[in-house]
CSV table of C-alpha atoms in Angstrom, one decimal:
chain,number,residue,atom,x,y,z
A,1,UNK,CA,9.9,7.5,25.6
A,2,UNK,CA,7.6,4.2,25.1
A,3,UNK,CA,4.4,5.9,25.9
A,4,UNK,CA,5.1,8.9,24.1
A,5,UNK,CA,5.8,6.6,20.3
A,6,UNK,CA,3.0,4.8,21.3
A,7,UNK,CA,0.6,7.7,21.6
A,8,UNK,CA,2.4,8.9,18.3
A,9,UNK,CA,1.4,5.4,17.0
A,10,UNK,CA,-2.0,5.8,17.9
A,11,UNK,CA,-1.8,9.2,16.4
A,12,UNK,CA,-1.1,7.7,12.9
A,13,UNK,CA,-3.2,5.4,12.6
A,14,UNK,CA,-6.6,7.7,13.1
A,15,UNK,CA,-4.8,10.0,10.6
A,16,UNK,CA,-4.6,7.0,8.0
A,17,UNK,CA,-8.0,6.3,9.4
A,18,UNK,CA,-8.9,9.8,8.2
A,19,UNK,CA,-7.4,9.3,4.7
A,20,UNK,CA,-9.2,6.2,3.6
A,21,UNK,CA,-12.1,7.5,5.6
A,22,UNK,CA,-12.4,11.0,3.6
A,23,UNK,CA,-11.2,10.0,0.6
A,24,UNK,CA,-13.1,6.8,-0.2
A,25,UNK,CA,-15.7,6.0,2.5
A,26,UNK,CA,-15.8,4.9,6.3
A,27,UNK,CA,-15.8,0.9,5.9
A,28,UNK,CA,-12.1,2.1,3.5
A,29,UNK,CA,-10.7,4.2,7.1
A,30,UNK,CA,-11.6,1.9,9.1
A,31,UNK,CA,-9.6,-0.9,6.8
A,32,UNK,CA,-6.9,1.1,6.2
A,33,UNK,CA,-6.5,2.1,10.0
A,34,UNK,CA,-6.2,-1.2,11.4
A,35,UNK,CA,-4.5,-2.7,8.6
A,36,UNK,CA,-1.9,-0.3,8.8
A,37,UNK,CA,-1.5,-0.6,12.2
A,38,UNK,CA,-1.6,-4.1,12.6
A,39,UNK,CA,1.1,-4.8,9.5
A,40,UNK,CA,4.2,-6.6,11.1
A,41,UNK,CA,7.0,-4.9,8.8
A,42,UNK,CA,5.2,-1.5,10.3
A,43,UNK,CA,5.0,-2.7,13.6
A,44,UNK,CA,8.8,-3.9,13.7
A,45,UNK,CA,10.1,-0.7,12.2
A,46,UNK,CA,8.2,2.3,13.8
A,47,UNK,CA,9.7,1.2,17.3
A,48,UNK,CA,13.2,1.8,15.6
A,49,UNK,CA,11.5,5.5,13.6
A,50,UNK,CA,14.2,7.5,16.3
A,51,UNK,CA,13.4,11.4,14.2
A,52,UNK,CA,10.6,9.8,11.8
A,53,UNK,CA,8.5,8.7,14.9
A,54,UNK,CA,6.6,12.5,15.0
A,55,UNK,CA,6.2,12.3,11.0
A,56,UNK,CA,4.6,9.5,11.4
A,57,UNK,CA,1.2,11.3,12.9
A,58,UNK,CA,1.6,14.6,11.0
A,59,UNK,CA,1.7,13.8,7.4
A,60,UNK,CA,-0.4,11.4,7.2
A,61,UNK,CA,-2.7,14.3,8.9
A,62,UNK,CA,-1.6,16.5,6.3
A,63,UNK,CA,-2.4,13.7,3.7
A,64,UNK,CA,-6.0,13.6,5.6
A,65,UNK,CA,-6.7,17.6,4.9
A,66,UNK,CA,-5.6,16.9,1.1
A,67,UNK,CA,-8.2,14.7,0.7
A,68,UNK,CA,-11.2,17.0,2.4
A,69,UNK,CA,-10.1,19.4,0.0
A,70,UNK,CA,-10.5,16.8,-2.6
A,71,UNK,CA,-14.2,15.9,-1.3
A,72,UNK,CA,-15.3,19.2,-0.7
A,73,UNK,CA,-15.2,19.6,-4.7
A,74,UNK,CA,-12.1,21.7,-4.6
A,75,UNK,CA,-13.8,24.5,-2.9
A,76,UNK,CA,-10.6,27.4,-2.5
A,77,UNK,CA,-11.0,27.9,1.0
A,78,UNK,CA,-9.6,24.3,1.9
A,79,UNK,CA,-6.8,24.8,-0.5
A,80,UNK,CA,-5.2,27.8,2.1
A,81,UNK,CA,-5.8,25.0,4.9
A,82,UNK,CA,-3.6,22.1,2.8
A,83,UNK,CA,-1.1,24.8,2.4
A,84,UNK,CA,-1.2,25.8,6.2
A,85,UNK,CA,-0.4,21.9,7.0
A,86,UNK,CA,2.2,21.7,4.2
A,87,UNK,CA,4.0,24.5,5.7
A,88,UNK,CA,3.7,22.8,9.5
A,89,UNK,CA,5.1,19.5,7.6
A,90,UNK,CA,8.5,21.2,6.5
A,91,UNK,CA,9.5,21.9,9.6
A,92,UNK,CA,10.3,17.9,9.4
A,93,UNK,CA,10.4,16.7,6.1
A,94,UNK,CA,13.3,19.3,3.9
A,95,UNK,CA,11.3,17.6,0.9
A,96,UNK,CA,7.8,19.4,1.2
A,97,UNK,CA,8.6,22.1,-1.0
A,98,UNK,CA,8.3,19.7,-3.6
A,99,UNK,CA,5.3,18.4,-2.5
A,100,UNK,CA,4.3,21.7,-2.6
A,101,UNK,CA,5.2,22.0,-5.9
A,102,UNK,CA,3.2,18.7,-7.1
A,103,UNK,CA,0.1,19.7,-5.6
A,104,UNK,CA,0.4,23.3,-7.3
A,105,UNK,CA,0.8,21.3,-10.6
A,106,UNK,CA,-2.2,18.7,-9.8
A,107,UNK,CA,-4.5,21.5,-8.3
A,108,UNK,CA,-5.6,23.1,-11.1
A,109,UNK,CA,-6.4,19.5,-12.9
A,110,UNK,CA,-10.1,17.8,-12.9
A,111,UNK,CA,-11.9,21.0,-12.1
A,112,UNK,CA,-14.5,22.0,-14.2
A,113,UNK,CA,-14.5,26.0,-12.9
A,114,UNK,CA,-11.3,27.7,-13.8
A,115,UNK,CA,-11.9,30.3,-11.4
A,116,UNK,CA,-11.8,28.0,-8.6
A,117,UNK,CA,-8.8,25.9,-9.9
A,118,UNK,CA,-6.5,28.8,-9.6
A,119,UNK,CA,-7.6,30.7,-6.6
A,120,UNK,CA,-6.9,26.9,-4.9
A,121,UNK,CA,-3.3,27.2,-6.1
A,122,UNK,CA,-2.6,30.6,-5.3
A,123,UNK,CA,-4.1,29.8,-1.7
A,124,UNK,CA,-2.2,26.7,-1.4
A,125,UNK,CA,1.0,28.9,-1.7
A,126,UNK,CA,-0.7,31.7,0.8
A,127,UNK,CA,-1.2,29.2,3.4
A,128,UNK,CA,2.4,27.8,2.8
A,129,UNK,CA,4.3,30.6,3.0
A,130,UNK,CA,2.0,32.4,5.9
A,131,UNK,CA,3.5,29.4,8.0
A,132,UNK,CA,7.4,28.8,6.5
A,133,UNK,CA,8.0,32.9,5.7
A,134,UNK,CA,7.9,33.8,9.8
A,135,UNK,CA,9.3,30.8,10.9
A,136,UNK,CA,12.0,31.4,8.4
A,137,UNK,CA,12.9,35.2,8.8
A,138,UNK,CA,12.5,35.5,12.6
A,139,UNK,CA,14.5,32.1,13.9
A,140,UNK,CA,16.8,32.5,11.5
A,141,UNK,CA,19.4,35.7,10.4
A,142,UNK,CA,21.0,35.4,7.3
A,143,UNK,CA,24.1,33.2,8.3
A,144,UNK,CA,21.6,31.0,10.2
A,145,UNK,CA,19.9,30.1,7.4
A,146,UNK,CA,22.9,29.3,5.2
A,147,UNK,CA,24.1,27.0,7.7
A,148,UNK,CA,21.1,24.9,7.4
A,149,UNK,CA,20.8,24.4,3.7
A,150,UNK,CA,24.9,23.8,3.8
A,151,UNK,CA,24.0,21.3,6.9
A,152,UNK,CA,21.0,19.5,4.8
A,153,UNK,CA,23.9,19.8,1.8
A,154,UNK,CA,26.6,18.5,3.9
A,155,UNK,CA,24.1,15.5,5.2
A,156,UNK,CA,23.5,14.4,2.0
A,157,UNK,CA,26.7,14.6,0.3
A,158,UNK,CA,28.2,11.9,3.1
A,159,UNK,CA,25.2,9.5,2.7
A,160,UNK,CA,25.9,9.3,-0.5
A,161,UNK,CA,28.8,7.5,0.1
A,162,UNK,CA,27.0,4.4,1.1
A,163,UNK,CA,27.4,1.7,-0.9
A,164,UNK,CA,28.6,4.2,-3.9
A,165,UNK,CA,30.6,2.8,-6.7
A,166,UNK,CA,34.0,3.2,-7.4
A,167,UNK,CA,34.2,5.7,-9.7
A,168,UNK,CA,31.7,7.8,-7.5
A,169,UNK,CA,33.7,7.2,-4.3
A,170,UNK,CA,37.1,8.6,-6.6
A,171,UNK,CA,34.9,11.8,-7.3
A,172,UNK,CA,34.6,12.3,-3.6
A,173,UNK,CA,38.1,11.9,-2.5
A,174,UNK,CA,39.1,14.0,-5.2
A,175,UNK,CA,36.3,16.9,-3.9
A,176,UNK,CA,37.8,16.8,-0.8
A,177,UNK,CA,41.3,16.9,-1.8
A,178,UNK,CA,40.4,20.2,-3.3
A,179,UNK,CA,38.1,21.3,-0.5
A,180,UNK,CA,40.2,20.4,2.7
A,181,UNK,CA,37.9,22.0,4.8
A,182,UNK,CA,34.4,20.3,4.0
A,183,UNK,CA,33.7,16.9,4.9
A,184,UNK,CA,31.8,16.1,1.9
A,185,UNK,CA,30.6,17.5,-1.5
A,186,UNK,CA,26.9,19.5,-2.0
A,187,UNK,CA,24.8,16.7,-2.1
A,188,UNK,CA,22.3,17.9,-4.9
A,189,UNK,CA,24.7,19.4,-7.1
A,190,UNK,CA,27.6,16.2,-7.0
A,191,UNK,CA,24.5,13.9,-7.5
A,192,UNK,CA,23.6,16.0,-10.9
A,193,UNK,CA,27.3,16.3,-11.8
A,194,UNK,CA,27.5,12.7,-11.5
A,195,UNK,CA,24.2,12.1,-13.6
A,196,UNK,CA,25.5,14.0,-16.3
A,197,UNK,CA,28.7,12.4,-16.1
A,198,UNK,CA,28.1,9.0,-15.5
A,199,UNK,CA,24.6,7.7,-16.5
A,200,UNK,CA,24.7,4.6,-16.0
A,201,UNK,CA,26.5,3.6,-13.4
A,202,UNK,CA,24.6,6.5,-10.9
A,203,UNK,CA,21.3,5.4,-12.0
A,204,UNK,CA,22.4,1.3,-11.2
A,205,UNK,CA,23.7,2.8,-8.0
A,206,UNK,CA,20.5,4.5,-7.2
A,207,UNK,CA,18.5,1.4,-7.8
A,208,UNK,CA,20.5,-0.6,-5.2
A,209,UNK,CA,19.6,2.4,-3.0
A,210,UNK,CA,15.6,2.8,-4.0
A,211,UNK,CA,15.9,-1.1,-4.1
A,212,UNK,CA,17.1,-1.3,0.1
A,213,UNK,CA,14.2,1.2,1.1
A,214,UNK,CA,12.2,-1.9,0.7
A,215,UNK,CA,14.0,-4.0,3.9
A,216,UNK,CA,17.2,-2.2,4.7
A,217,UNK,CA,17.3,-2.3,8.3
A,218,UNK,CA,20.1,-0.1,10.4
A,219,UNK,CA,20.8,-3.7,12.5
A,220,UNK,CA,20.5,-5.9,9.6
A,221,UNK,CA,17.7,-7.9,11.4
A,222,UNK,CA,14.8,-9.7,9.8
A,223,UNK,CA,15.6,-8.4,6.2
A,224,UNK,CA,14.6,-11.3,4.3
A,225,UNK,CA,11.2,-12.1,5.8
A,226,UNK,CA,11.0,-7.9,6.1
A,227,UNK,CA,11.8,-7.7,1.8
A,228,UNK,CA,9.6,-10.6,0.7
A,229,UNK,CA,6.3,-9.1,2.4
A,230,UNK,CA,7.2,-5.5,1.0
A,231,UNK,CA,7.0,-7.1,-2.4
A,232,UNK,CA,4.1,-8.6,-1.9
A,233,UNK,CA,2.6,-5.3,-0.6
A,234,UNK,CA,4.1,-3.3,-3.5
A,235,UNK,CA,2.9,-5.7,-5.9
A,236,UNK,CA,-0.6,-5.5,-5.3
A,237,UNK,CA,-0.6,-1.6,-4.2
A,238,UNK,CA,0.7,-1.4,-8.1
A,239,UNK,CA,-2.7,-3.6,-9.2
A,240,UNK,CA,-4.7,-1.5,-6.7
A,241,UNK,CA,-3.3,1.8,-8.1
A,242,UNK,CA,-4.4,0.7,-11.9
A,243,UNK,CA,-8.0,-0.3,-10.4
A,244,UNK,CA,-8.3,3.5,-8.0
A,245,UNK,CA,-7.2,5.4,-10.9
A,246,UNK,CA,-9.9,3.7,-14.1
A,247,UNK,CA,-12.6,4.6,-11.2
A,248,UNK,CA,-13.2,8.4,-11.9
A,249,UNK,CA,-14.1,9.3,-8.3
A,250,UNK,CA,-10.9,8.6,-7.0
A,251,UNK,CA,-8.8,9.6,-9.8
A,252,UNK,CA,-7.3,12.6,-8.9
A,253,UNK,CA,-6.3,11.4,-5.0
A,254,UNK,CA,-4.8,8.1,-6.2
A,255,UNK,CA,-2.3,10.4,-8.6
A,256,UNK,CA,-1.9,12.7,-5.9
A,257,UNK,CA,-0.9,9.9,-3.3
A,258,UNK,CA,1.1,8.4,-5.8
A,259,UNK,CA,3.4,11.4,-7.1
A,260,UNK,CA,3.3,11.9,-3.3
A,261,UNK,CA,4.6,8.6,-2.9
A,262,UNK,CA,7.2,8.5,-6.0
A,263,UNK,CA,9.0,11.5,-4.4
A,264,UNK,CA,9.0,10.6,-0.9
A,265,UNK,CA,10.7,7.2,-2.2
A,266,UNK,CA,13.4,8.9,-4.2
A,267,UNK,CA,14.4,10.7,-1.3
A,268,UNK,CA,14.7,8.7,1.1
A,269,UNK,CA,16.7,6.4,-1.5
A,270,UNK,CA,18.8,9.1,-2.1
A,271,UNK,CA,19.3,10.4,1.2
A,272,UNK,CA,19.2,7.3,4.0
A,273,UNK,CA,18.6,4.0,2.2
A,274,UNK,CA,16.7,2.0,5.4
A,275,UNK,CA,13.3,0.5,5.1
A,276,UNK,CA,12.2,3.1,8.2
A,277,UNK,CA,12.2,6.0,6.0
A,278,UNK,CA,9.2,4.8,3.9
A,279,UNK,CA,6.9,4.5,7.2
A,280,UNK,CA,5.3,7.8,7.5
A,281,UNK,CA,4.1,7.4,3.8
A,282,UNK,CA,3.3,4.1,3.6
A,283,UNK,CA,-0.5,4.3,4.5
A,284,UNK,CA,-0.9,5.2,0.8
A,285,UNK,CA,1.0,2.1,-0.5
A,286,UNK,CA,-1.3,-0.2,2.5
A,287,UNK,CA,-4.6,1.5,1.1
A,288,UNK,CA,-3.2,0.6,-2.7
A,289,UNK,CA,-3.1,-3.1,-1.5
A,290,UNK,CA,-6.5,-3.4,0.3
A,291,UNK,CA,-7.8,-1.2,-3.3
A,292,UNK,CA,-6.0,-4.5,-4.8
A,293,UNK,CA,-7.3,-7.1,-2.6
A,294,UNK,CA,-11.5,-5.9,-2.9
A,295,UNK,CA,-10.9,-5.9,-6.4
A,296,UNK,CA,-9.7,-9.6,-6.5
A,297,UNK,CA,-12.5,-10.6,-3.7
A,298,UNK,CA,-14.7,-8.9,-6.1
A,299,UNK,CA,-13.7,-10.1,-9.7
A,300,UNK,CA,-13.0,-14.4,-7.9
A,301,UNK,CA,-16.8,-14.0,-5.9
A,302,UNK,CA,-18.7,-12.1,-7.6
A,303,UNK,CA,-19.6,-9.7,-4.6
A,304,UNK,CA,-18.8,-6.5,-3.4
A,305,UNK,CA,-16.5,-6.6,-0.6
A,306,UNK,CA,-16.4,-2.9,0.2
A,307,UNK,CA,-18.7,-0.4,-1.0
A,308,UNK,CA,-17.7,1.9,-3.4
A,309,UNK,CA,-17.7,5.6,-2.8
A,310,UNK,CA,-20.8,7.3,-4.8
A,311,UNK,CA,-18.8,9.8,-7.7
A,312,UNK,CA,-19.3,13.5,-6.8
């Protein structure tokens, strides 16, 4: 089991390799690969991934395609490829359709041929569904397929219960005093009932949850040293998002990344609170910091650590 999470390990980082490498320039992948692999919170986490440990090499491969599409000026035929890899990506992550639905937002942005912006987003959804549809219709009958969205439901509704305020935890004892025979409410659906409801005290109890993503460990281990170098890393990937997105060449991927980022994070807030969750994404918020940290070099020295990226 070693061998195979450290080939899965290896596997990551040359897709974050890929990323930086497409997306901003070879000296950036080669920067972002080892960095990425050689960060300590990173390190101490992926051995305890358990289900996250294949996620860890696909999306940031899937990430990796996004960004050849990006580079290869939006050209259509790439757009059915990012779909094709979105649709492989669901079958681990129950959040890609709304990745899906970022990118179908973002696609037809920043291109200067309408034409070409559209067909990309109708392709995106072609390649998508060409890989989800099948997968979805001949694995699974009709009761099949129920089961699993009441199981990802289910799942929810009892990790909600962590840490969840009083009046929240009343809610659910009441649920369940009037359903006897489920475990635990609809997750989406008592989350928005209790948002409606309760404003205040659902969105303070989220932001203890969104907070813990940053060093929550399952063992309680090395969560001090583990939160105070996530802050620092999220502090300057927030500098090096401001400085990626006033440089026109990499505006577009830096939003991307980022709404990529901001809905992988609510998730795994809402769902499983632990620091672990945020590993398969995280390349974006290491490339962020190292965007950051040339920028400083740069602006204290006077010299250009890293070459810039020439605009399309």
């Amino acid at each position: 089991m070693f061998g195979i999470c450290l080939v899965i390990g290896m596997l990551a980082c040359v897709g974050w390799y890929a990323v930086g490498r497409i997306a901003l320039g070879p000296p950036w992948g080669l920067a972002l690969g080892m960095t990425w692999a050689a960060y300590p919170a990173y390190a101490f986490l992926a051995q305890r991934a358990e289900p996250l440990t294949v996620l860890l090499a696909l999306l940031p491969a899937t990430f990796a395609v996004l960004a050849y599409w990006y580079r290869r000026k939006k050209r259509p035929e790439f757009a059915l490829a990012v779909g094709a890899a979105m649709g492989l990506l669901t079958l681990l992550l129950t959040i890609t359709p709304l990745l899906v639905l970022v990118l179908t937002f973002i696609m037809p942005t920043g291109s200067r041929r309408r034409r070409r912006r559209y067909t990309s987003t109708l392709l995106l959804w072609v390649g998508y569904l060409g890989i989800v549809l099948p997968l979805w219709t001949l694995y699974l009958d009709g009761s099949g397929r129920r089961a699993v969205l009441h199981r990802i439901s289910a799942d929810l509704g009892q990790r909600m219960e962590i840490g969840a305020p009083p009046g929240m935890l009343e809610e659910i004892r009441a649920w369940r005093e009037a359903h006897p025979d489920q475990p635990s409410p609809p997750g989406g659906t008592f989350l928005l009932q209790q948002l409606l409801s309760s404003p205040g005290e659902t969105v303070r109890w989220f932001a203890g949850r969104w907070t813990r993503t940053l060093y929550a460990t399952a063992d309680g281990r090395l969560q001090r040293p583990l939160f105070l170098l996530q802050v620092v890393l999220v502090l300057l990937a927030a500098y090096g998002a401001v400085v990626a997105v006033r440089y026109r060449p990499w505006k577009w991927i830096t939003i991307t990344g980022l709404l990529f980022l901001g809905v992988f994070w609510i998730a795994a807030a809402a769902a499983e609170p632990f620091a672990r969750n945020m590993i398969p994404i995280s390349g974006i918020l290491v490339l962020l910091a190292l965007i950051a940290l040339a920028d400083l070099y740069e602006r204290t020295f006077g010299r250009r650590l890293i070459r810039r990226r020439r605009p399309l």
